[in-house]
PDB file of C-alpha atoms in Angstrom:
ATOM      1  CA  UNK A   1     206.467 113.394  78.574  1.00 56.00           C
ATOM      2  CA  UNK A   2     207.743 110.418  81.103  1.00 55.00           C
ATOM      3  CA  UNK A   3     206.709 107.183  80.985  1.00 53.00           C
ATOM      4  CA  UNK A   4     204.873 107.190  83.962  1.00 55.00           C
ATOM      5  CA  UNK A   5     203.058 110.281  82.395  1.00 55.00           C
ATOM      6  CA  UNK A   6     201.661 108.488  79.304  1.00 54.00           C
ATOM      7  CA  UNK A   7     200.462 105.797  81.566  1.00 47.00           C
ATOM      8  CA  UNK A   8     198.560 108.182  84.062  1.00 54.00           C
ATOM      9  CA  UNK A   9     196.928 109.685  80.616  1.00 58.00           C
ATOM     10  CA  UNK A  10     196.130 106.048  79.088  1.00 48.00           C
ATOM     11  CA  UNK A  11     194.800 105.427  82.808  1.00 55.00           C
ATOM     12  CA  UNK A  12     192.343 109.234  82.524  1.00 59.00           C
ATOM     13  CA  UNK A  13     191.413 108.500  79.286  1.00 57.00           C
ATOM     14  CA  UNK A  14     190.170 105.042  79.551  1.00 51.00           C
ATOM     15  CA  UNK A  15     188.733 105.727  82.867  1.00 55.00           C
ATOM     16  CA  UNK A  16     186.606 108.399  81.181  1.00 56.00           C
ATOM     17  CA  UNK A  17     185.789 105.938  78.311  1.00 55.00           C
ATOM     18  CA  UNK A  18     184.134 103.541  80.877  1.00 56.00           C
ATOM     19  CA  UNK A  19     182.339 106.261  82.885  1.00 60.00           C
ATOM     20  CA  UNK A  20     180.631 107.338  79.583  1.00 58.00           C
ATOM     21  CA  UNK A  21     179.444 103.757  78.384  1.00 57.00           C
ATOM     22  CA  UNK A  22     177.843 103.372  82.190  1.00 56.00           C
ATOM     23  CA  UNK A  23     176.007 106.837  82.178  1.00 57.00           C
ATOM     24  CA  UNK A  24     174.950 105.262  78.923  1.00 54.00           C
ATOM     25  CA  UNK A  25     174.183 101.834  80.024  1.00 56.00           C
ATOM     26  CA  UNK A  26     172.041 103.410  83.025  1.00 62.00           C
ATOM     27  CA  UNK A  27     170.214 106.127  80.821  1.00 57.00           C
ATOM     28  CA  UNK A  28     169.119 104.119  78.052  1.00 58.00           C
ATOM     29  CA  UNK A  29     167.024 101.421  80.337  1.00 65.00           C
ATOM     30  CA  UNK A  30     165.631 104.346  82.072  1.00 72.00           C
ATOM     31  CA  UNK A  31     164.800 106.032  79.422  1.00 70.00           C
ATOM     32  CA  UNK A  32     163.308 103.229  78.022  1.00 73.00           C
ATOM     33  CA  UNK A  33     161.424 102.792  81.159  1.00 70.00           C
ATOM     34  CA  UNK A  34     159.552 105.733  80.987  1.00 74.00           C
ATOM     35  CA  UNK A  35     158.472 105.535  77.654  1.00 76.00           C
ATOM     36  CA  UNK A  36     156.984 102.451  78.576  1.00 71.00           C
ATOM     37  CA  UNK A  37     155.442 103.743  81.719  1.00 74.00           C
ATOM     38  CA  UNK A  38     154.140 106.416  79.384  1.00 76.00           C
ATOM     39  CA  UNK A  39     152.397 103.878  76.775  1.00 74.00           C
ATOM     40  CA  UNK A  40     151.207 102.345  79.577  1.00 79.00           C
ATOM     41  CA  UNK A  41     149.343 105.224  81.054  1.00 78.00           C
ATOM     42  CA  UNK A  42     147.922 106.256  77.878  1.00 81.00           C
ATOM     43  CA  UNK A  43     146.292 103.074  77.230  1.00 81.00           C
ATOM     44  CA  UNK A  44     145.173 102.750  80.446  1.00 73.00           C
ATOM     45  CA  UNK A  45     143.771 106.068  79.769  1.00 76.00           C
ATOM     46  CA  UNK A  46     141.895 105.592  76.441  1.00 81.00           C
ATOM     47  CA  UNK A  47     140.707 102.247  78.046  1.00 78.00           C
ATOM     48  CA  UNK A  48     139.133 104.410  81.201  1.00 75.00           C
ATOM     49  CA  UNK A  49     137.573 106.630  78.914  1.00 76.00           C
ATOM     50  CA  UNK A  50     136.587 103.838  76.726  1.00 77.00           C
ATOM     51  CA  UNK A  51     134.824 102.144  79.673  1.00 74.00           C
ATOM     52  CA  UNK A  52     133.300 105.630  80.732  1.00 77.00           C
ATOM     53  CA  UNK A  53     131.875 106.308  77.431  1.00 80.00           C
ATOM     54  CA  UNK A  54     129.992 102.600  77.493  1.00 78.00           C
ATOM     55  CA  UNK A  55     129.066 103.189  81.405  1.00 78.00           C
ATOM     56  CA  UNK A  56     127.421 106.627  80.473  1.00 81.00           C
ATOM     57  CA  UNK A  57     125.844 104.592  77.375  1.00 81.00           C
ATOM     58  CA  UNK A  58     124.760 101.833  79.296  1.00 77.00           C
ATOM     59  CA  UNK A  59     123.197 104.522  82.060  1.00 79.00           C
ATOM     60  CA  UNK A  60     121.601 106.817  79.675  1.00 78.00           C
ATOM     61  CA  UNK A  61     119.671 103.365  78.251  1.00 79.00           C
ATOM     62  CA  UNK A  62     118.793 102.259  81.804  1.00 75.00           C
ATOM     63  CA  UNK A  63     117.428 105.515  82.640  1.00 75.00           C
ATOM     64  CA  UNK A  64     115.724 105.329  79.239  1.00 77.00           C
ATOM     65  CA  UNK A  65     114.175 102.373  80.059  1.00 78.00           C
ATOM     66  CA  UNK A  66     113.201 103.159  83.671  1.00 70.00           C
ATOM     67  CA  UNK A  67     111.263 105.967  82.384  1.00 76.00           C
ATOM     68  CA  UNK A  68     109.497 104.050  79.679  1.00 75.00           C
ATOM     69  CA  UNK A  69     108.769 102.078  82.233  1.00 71.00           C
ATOM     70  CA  UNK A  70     107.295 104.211  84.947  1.00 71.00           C
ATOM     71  CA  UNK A  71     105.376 105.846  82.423  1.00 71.00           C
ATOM     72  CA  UNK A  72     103.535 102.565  81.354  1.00 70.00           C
ATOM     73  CA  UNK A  73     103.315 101.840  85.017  1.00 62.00           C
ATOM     74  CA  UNK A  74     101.654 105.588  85.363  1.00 65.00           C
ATOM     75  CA  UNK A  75      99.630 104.896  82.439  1.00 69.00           C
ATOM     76  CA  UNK A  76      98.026 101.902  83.791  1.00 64.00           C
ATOM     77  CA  UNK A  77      97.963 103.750  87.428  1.00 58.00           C
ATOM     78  CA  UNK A  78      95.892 106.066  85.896  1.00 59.00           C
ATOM     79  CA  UNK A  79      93.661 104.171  83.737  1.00 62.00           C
ATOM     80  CA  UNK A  80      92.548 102.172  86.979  1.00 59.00           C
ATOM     81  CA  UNK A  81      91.806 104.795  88.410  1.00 59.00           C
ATOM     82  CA  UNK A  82      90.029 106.669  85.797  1.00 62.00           C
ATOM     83  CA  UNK A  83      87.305 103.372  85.295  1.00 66.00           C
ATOM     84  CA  UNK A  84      87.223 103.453  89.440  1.00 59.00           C
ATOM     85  CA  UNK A  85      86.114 107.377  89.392  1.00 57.00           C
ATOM     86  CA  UNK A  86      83.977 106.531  86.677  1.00 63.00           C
ATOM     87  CA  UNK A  87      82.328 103.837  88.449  1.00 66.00           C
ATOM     88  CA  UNK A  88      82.191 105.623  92.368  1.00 64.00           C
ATOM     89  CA  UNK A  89      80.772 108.485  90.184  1.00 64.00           C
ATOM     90  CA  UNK A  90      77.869 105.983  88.368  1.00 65.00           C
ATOM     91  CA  UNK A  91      76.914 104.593  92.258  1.00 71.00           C
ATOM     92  CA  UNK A  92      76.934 107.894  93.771  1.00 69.00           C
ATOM     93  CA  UNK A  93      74.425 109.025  91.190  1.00 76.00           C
ATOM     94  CA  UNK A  94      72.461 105.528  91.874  1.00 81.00           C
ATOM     95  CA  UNK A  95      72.634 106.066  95.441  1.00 82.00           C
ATOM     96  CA  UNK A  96      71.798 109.987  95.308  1.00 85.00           C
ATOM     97  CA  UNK A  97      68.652 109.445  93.266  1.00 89.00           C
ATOM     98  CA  UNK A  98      67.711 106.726  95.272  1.00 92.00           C
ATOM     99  CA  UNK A  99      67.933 108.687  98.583  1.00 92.00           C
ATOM    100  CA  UNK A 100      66.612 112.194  96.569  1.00 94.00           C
ATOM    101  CA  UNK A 101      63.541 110.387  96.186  1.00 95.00           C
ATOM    102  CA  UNK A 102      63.256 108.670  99.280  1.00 95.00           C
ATOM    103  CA  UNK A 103      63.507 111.693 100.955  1.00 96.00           C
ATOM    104  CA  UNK A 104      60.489 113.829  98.961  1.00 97.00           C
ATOM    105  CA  UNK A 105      58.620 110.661  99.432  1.00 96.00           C
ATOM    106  CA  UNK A 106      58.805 110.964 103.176  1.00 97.00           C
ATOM    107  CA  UNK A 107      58.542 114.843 103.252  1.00 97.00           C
ATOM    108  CA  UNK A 108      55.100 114.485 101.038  1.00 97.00           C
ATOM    109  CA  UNK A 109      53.926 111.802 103.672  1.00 97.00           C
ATOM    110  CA  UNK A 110      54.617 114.437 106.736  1.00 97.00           C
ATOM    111  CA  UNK A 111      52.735 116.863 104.490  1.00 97.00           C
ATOM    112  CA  UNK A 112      50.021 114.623 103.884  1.00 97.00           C
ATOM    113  CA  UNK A 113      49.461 113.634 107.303  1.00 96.00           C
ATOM    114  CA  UNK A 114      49.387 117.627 108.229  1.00 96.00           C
ATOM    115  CA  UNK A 115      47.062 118.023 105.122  1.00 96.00           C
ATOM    116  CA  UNK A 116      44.609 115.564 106.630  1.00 94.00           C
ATOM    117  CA  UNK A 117      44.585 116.767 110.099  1.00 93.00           C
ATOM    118  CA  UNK A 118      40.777 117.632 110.760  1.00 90.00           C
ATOM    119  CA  UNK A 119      41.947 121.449 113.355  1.00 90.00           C
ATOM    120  CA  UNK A 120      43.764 122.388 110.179  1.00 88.00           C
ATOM    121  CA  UNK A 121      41.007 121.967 107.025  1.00 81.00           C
ATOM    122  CA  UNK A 122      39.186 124.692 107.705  1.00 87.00           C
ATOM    123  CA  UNK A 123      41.690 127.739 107.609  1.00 92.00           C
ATOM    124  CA  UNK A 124      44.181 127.098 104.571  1.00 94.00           C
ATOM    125  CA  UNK A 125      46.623 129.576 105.851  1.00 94.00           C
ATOM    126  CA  UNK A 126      47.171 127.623 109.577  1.00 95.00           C
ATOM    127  CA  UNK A 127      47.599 124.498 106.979  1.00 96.00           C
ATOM    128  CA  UNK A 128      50.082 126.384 104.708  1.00 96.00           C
ATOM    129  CA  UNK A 129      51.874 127.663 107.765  1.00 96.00           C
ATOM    130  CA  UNK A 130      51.990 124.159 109.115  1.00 96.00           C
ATOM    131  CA  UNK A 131      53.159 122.634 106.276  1.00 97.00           C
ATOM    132  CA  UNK A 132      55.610 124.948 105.938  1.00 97.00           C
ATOM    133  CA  UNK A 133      56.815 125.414 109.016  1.00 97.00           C
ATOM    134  CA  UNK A 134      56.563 121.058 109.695  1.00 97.00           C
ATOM    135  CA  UNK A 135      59.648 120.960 106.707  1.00 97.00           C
ATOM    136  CA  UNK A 136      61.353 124.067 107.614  1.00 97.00           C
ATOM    137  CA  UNK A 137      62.530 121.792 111.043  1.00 96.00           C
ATOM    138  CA  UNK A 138      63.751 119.294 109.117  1.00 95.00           C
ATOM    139  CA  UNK A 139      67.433 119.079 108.329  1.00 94.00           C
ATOM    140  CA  UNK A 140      69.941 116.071 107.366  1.00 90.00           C
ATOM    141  CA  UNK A 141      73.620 116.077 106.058  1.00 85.00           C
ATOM    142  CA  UNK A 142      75.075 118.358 108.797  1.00 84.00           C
ATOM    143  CA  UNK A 143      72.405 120.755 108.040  1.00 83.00           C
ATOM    144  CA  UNK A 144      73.401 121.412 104.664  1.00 83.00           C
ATOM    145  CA  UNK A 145      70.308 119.251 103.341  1.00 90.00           C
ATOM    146  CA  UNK A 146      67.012 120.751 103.665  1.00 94.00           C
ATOM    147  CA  UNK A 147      63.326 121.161 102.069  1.00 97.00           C
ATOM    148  CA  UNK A 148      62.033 123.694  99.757  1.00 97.00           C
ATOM    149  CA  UNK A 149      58.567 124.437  98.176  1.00 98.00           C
ATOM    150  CA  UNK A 150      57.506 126.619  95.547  1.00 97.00           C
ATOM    151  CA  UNK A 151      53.553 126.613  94.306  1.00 97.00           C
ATOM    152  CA  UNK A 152      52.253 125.840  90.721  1.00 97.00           C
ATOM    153  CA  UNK A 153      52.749 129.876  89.771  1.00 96.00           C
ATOM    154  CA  UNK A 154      56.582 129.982  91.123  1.00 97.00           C
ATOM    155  CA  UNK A 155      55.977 131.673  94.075  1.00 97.00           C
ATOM    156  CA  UNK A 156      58.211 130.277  96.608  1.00 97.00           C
ATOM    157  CA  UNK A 157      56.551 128.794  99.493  1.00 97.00           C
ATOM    158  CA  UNK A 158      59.205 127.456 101.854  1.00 97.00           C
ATOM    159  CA  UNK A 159      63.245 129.086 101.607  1.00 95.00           C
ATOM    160  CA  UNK A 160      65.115 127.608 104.112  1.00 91.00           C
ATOM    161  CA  UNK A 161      68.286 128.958 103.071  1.00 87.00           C
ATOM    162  CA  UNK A 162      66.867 132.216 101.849  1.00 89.00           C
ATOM    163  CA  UNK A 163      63.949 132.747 103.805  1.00 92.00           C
ATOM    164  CA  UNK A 164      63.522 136.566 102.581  1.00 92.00           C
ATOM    165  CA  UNK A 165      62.204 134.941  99.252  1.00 93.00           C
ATOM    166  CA  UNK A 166      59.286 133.393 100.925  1.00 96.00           C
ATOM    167  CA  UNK A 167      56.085 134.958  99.163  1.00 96.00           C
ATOM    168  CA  UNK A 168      58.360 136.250  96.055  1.00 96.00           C
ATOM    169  CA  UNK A 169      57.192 134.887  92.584  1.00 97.00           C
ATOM    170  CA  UNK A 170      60.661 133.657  91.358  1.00 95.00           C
ATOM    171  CA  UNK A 171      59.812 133.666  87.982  1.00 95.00           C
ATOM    172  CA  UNK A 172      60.202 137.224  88.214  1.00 94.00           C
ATOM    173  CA  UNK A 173      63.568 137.099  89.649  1.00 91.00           C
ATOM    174  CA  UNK A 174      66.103 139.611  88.970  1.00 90.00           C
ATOM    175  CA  UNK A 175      69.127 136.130  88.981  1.00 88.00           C
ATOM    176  CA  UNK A 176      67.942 134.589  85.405  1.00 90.00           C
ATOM    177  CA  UNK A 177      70.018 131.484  86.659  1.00 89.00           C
ATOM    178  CA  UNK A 178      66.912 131.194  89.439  1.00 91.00           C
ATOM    179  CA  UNK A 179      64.337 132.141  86.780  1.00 94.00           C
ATOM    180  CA  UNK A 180      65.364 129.784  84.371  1.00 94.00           C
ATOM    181  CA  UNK A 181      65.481 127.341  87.117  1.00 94.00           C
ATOM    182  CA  UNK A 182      61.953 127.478  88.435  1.00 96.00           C
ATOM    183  CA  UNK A 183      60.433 127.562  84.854  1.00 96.00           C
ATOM    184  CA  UNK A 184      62.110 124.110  84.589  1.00 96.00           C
ATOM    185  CA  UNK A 185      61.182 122.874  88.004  1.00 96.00           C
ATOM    186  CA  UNK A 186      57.336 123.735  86.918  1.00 96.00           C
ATOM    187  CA  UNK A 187      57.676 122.022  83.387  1.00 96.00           C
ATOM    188  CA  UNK A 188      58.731 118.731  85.270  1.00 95.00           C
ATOM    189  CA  UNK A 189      55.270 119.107  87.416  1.00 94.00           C
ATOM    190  CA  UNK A 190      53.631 118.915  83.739  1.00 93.00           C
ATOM    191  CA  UNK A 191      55.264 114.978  83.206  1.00 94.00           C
ATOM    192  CA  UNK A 192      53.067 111.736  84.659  1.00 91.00           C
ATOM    193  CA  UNK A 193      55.359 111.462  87.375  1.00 91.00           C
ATOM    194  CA  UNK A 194      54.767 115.083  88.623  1.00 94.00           C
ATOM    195  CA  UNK A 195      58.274 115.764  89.655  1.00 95.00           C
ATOM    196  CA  UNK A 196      61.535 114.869  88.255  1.00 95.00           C
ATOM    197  CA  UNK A 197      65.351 115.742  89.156  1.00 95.00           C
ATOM    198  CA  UNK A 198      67.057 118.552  87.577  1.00 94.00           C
ATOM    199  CA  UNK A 199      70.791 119.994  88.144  1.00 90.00           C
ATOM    200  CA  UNK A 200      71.861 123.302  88.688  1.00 86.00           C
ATOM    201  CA  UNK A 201      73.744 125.796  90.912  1.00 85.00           C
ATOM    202  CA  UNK A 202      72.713 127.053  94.099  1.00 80.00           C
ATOM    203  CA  UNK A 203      74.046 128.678  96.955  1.00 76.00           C
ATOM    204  CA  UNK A 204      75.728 126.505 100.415  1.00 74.00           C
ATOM    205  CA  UNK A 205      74.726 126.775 103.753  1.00 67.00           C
ATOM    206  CA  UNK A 206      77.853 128.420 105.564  1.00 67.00           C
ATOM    207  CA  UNK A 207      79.359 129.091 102.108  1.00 67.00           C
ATOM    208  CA  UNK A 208      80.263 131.907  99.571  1.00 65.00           C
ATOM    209  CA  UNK A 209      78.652 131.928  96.310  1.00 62.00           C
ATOM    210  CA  UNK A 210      75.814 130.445  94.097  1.00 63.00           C
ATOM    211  CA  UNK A 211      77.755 128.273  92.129  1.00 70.00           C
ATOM    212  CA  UNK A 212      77.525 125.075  94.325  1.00 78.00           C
ATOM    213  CA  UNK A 213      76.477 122.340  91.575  1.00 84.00           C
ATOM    214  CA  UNK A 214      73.510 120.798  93.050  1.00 88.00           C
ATOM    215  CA  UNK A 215      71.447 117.698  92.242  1.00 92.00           C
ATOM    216  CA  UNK A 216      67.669 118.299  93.217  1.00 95.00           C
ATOM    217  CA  UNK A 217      64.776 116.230  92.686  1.00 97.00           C
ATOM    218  CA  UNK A 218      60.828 117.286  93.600  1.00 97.00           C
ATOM    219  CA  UNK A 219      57.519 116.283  92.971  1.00 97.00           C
ATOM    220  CA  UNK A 220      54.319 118.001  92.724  1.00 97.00           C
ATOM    221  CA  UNK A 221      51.760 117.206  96.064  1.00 97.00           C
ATOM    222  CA  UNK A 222      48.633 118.521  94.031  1.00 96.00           C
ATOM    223  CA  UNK A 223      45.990 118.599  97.058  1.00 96.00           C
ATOM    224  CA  UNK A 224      48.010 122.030  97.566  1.00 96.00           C
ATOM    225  CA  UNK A 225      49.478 122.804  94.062  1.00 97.00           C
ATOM    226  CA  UNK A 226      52.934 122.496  96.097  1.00 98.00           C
ATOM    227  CA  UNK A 227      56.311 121.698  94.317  1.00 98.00           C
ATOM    228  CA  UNK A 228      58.203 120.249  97.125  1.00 98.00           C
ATOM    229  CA  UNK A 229      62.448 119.330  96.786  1.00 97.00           C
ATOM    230  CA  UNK A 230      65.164 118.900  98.435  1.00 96.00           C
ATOM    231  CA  UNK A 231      68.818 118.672  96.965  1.00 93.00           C
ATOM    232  CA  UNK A 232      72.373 117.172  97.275  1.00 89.00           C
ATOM    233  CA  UNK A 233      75.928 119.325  96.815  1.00 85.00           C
ATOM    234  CA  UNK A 234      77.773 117.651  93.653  1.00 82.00           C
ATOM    235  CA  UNK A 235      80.606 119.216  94.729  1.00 72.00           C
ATOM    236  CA  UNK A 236      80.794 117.609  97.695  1.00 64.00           C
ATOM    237  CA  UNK A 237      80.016 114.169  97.055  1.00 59.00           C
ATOM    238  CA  UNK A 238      82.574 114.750  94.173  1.00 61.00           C
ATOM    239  CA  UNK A 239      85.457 115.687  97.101  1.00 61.00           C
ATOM    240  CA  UNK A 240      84.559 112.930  98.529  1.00 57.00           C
ATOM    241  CA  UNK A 241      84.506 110.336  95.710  1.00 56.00           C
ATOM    242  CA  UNK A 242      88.222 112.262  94.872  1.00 57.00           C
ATOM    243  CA  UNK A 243      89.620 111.511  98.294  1.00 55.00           C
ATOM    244  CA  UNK A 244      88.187 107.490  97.857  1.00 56.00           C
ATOM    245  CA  UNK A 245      89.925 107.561  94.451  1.00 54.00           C
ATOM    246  CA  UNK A 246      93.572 108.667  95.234  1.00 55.00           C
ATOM    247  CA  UNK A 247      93.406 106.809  98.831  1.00 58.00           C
ATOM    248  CA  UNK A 248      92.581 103.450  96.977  1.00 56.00           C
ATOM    249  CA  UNK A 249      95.503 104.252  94.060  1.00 54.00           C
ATOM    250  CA  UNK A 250      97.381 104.633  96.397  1.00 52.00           C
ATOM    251  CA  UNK A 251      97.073 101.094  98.275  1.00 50.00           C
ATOM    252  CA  UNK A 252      95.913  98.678  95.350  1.00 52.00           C
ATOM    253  CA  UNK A 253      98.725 100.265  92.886  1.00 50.00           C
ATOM    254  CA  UNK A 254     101.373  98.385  94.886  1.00 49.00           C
ATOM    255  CA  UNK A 255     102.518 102.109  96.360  1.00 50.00           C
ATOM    256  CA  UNK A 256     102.642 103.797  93.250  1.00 46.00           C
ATOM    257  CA  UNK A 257     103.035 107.067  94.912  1.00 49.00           C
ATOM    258  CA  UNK A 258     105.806 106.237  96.740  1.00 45.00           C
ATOM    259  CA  UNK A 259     107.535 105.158  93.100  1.00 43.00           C
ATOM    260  CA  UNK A 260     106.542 108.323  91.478  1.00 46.00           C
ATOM    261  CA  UNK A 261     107.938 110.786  94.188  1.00 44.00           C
ATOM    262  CA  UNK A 262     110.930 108.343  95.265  1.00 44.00           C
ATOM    263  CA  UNK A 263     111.816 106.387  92.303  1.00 47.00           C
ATOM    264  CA  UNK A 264     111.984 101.981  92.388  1.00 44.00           C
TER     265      UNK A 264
END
């Protein structure tokens, strides 16, 4: 080989040398570089995660908490309005006795006054019919209150609502519910008042049924041997006190509706 030869070879060959320490040179940083990147990404991973796992912890105690705390709120919701049921329920049975009686008071004064009316003393069945016919005019609450009389042997007198019973003893009726009913009625005649209030289920004007709870109160007028009464629906007052309940939970439990079906 020349001499120019063995220099062009030195030349190659240490040319190569200097190419394969700078591929080196430039891999190894880069190389580097992603294993850092790497490291980097993982912990920023298990550091996510880690903050993920305390956010869901921290949420699942807040939402604990909320709870606990509705339900308390509920609680006491509920309680108020329990002792403000409770209490409508103890004035509307103040108030419905009060009026029950007021009412039989005033019904035995018309009958009274027809009692004593001289064109009427002489034939006792004009005075019945009178009588009868004087209370059978007389409605109140929409027409769903009204006056009934049955005589000292249960033989009903005046049925407003059922007028086909007129002149039937009910003692002997075929309904043991309105049996039971008048033998009670005539056992509250027996007391030193000579009435009394008893509850029960009757049949509604414009309504289905005989199971309309119903508080009634009558007193005996004795120059007739008449049981006369009149009654209120229970269930009716009780919508009513129902609607009063929710419609004041609703405004003097700071909106505690709106909570329960919206959330705070």
């Amino acid at each position: 080989m020349s001499e120019e030869g063995e220099v062009g070879e030195v030349t190659r060959s240490w040319g190569g040398a200097m190419t394969s320490k700078a591929k080196i040179a430039t891999a190894v940083p880069t190389r580097m570089a992603l294993w850092a990147l790497l490291a980097i990404l993982t912990i920023g991973a298990i550091w996510a995660y880690q903050d993920y796992r305390s956010l869901t912890r921290e949420l699942d105690q807040y939402q604990k908490t909320h709870i606990e705390e509705q339900k308390a709120f509920l609680k006491l919701v509920v309680s108020d309005m329990t002792r403000y049921v409770r209490s409508e329920r103890d004035m509307f049975e103040a108030v419905a006795i009060q009026e029950l009686k007021q009412r039989v008071g005033e019904a035995l004064t018309i009958v009274d006054n027809v009692y004593r009316r001289p064109d009427l003393s002489e034939d006792r069945a004009v005075l019945e019919t009178a009588v009868r016919e004087t209370l059978r005019a007389i409605r109140y609450d929409n027409g769903r209150g009204y006056f009934f009389i049955i005589d000292l042997d249960g033989v009903s007198q005046l049925a407003t609502d059922h007028p086909h019973n007129e002149g039937r003893n009910l003692l002997d009726a075929k309904s043991p519910e309105i049996s039971s009913l008048v033998a009670r009625i005539l056992e509250l005649t027996k007391n030193e008042q000579g009435g009394g209030f008893v509850n029960h289920g009757w049949s509604k004007p414009g309504e289905d049924g005989q199971a309309h709870r119903k508080l009634s109160y009558v007193q005996l007028y004795e120059p007739l041997g008449w049981v006369i009464g009149t009654g209120i629906y229970l269930d009716t007052a009780l919508e009513k006190n129902q609607a009063a309940a929710w419609a004041r939970g609703a405004v003097s439990s700071g909106g505690w509706a709106y909570i329960l079906f919206f959330g705070s």
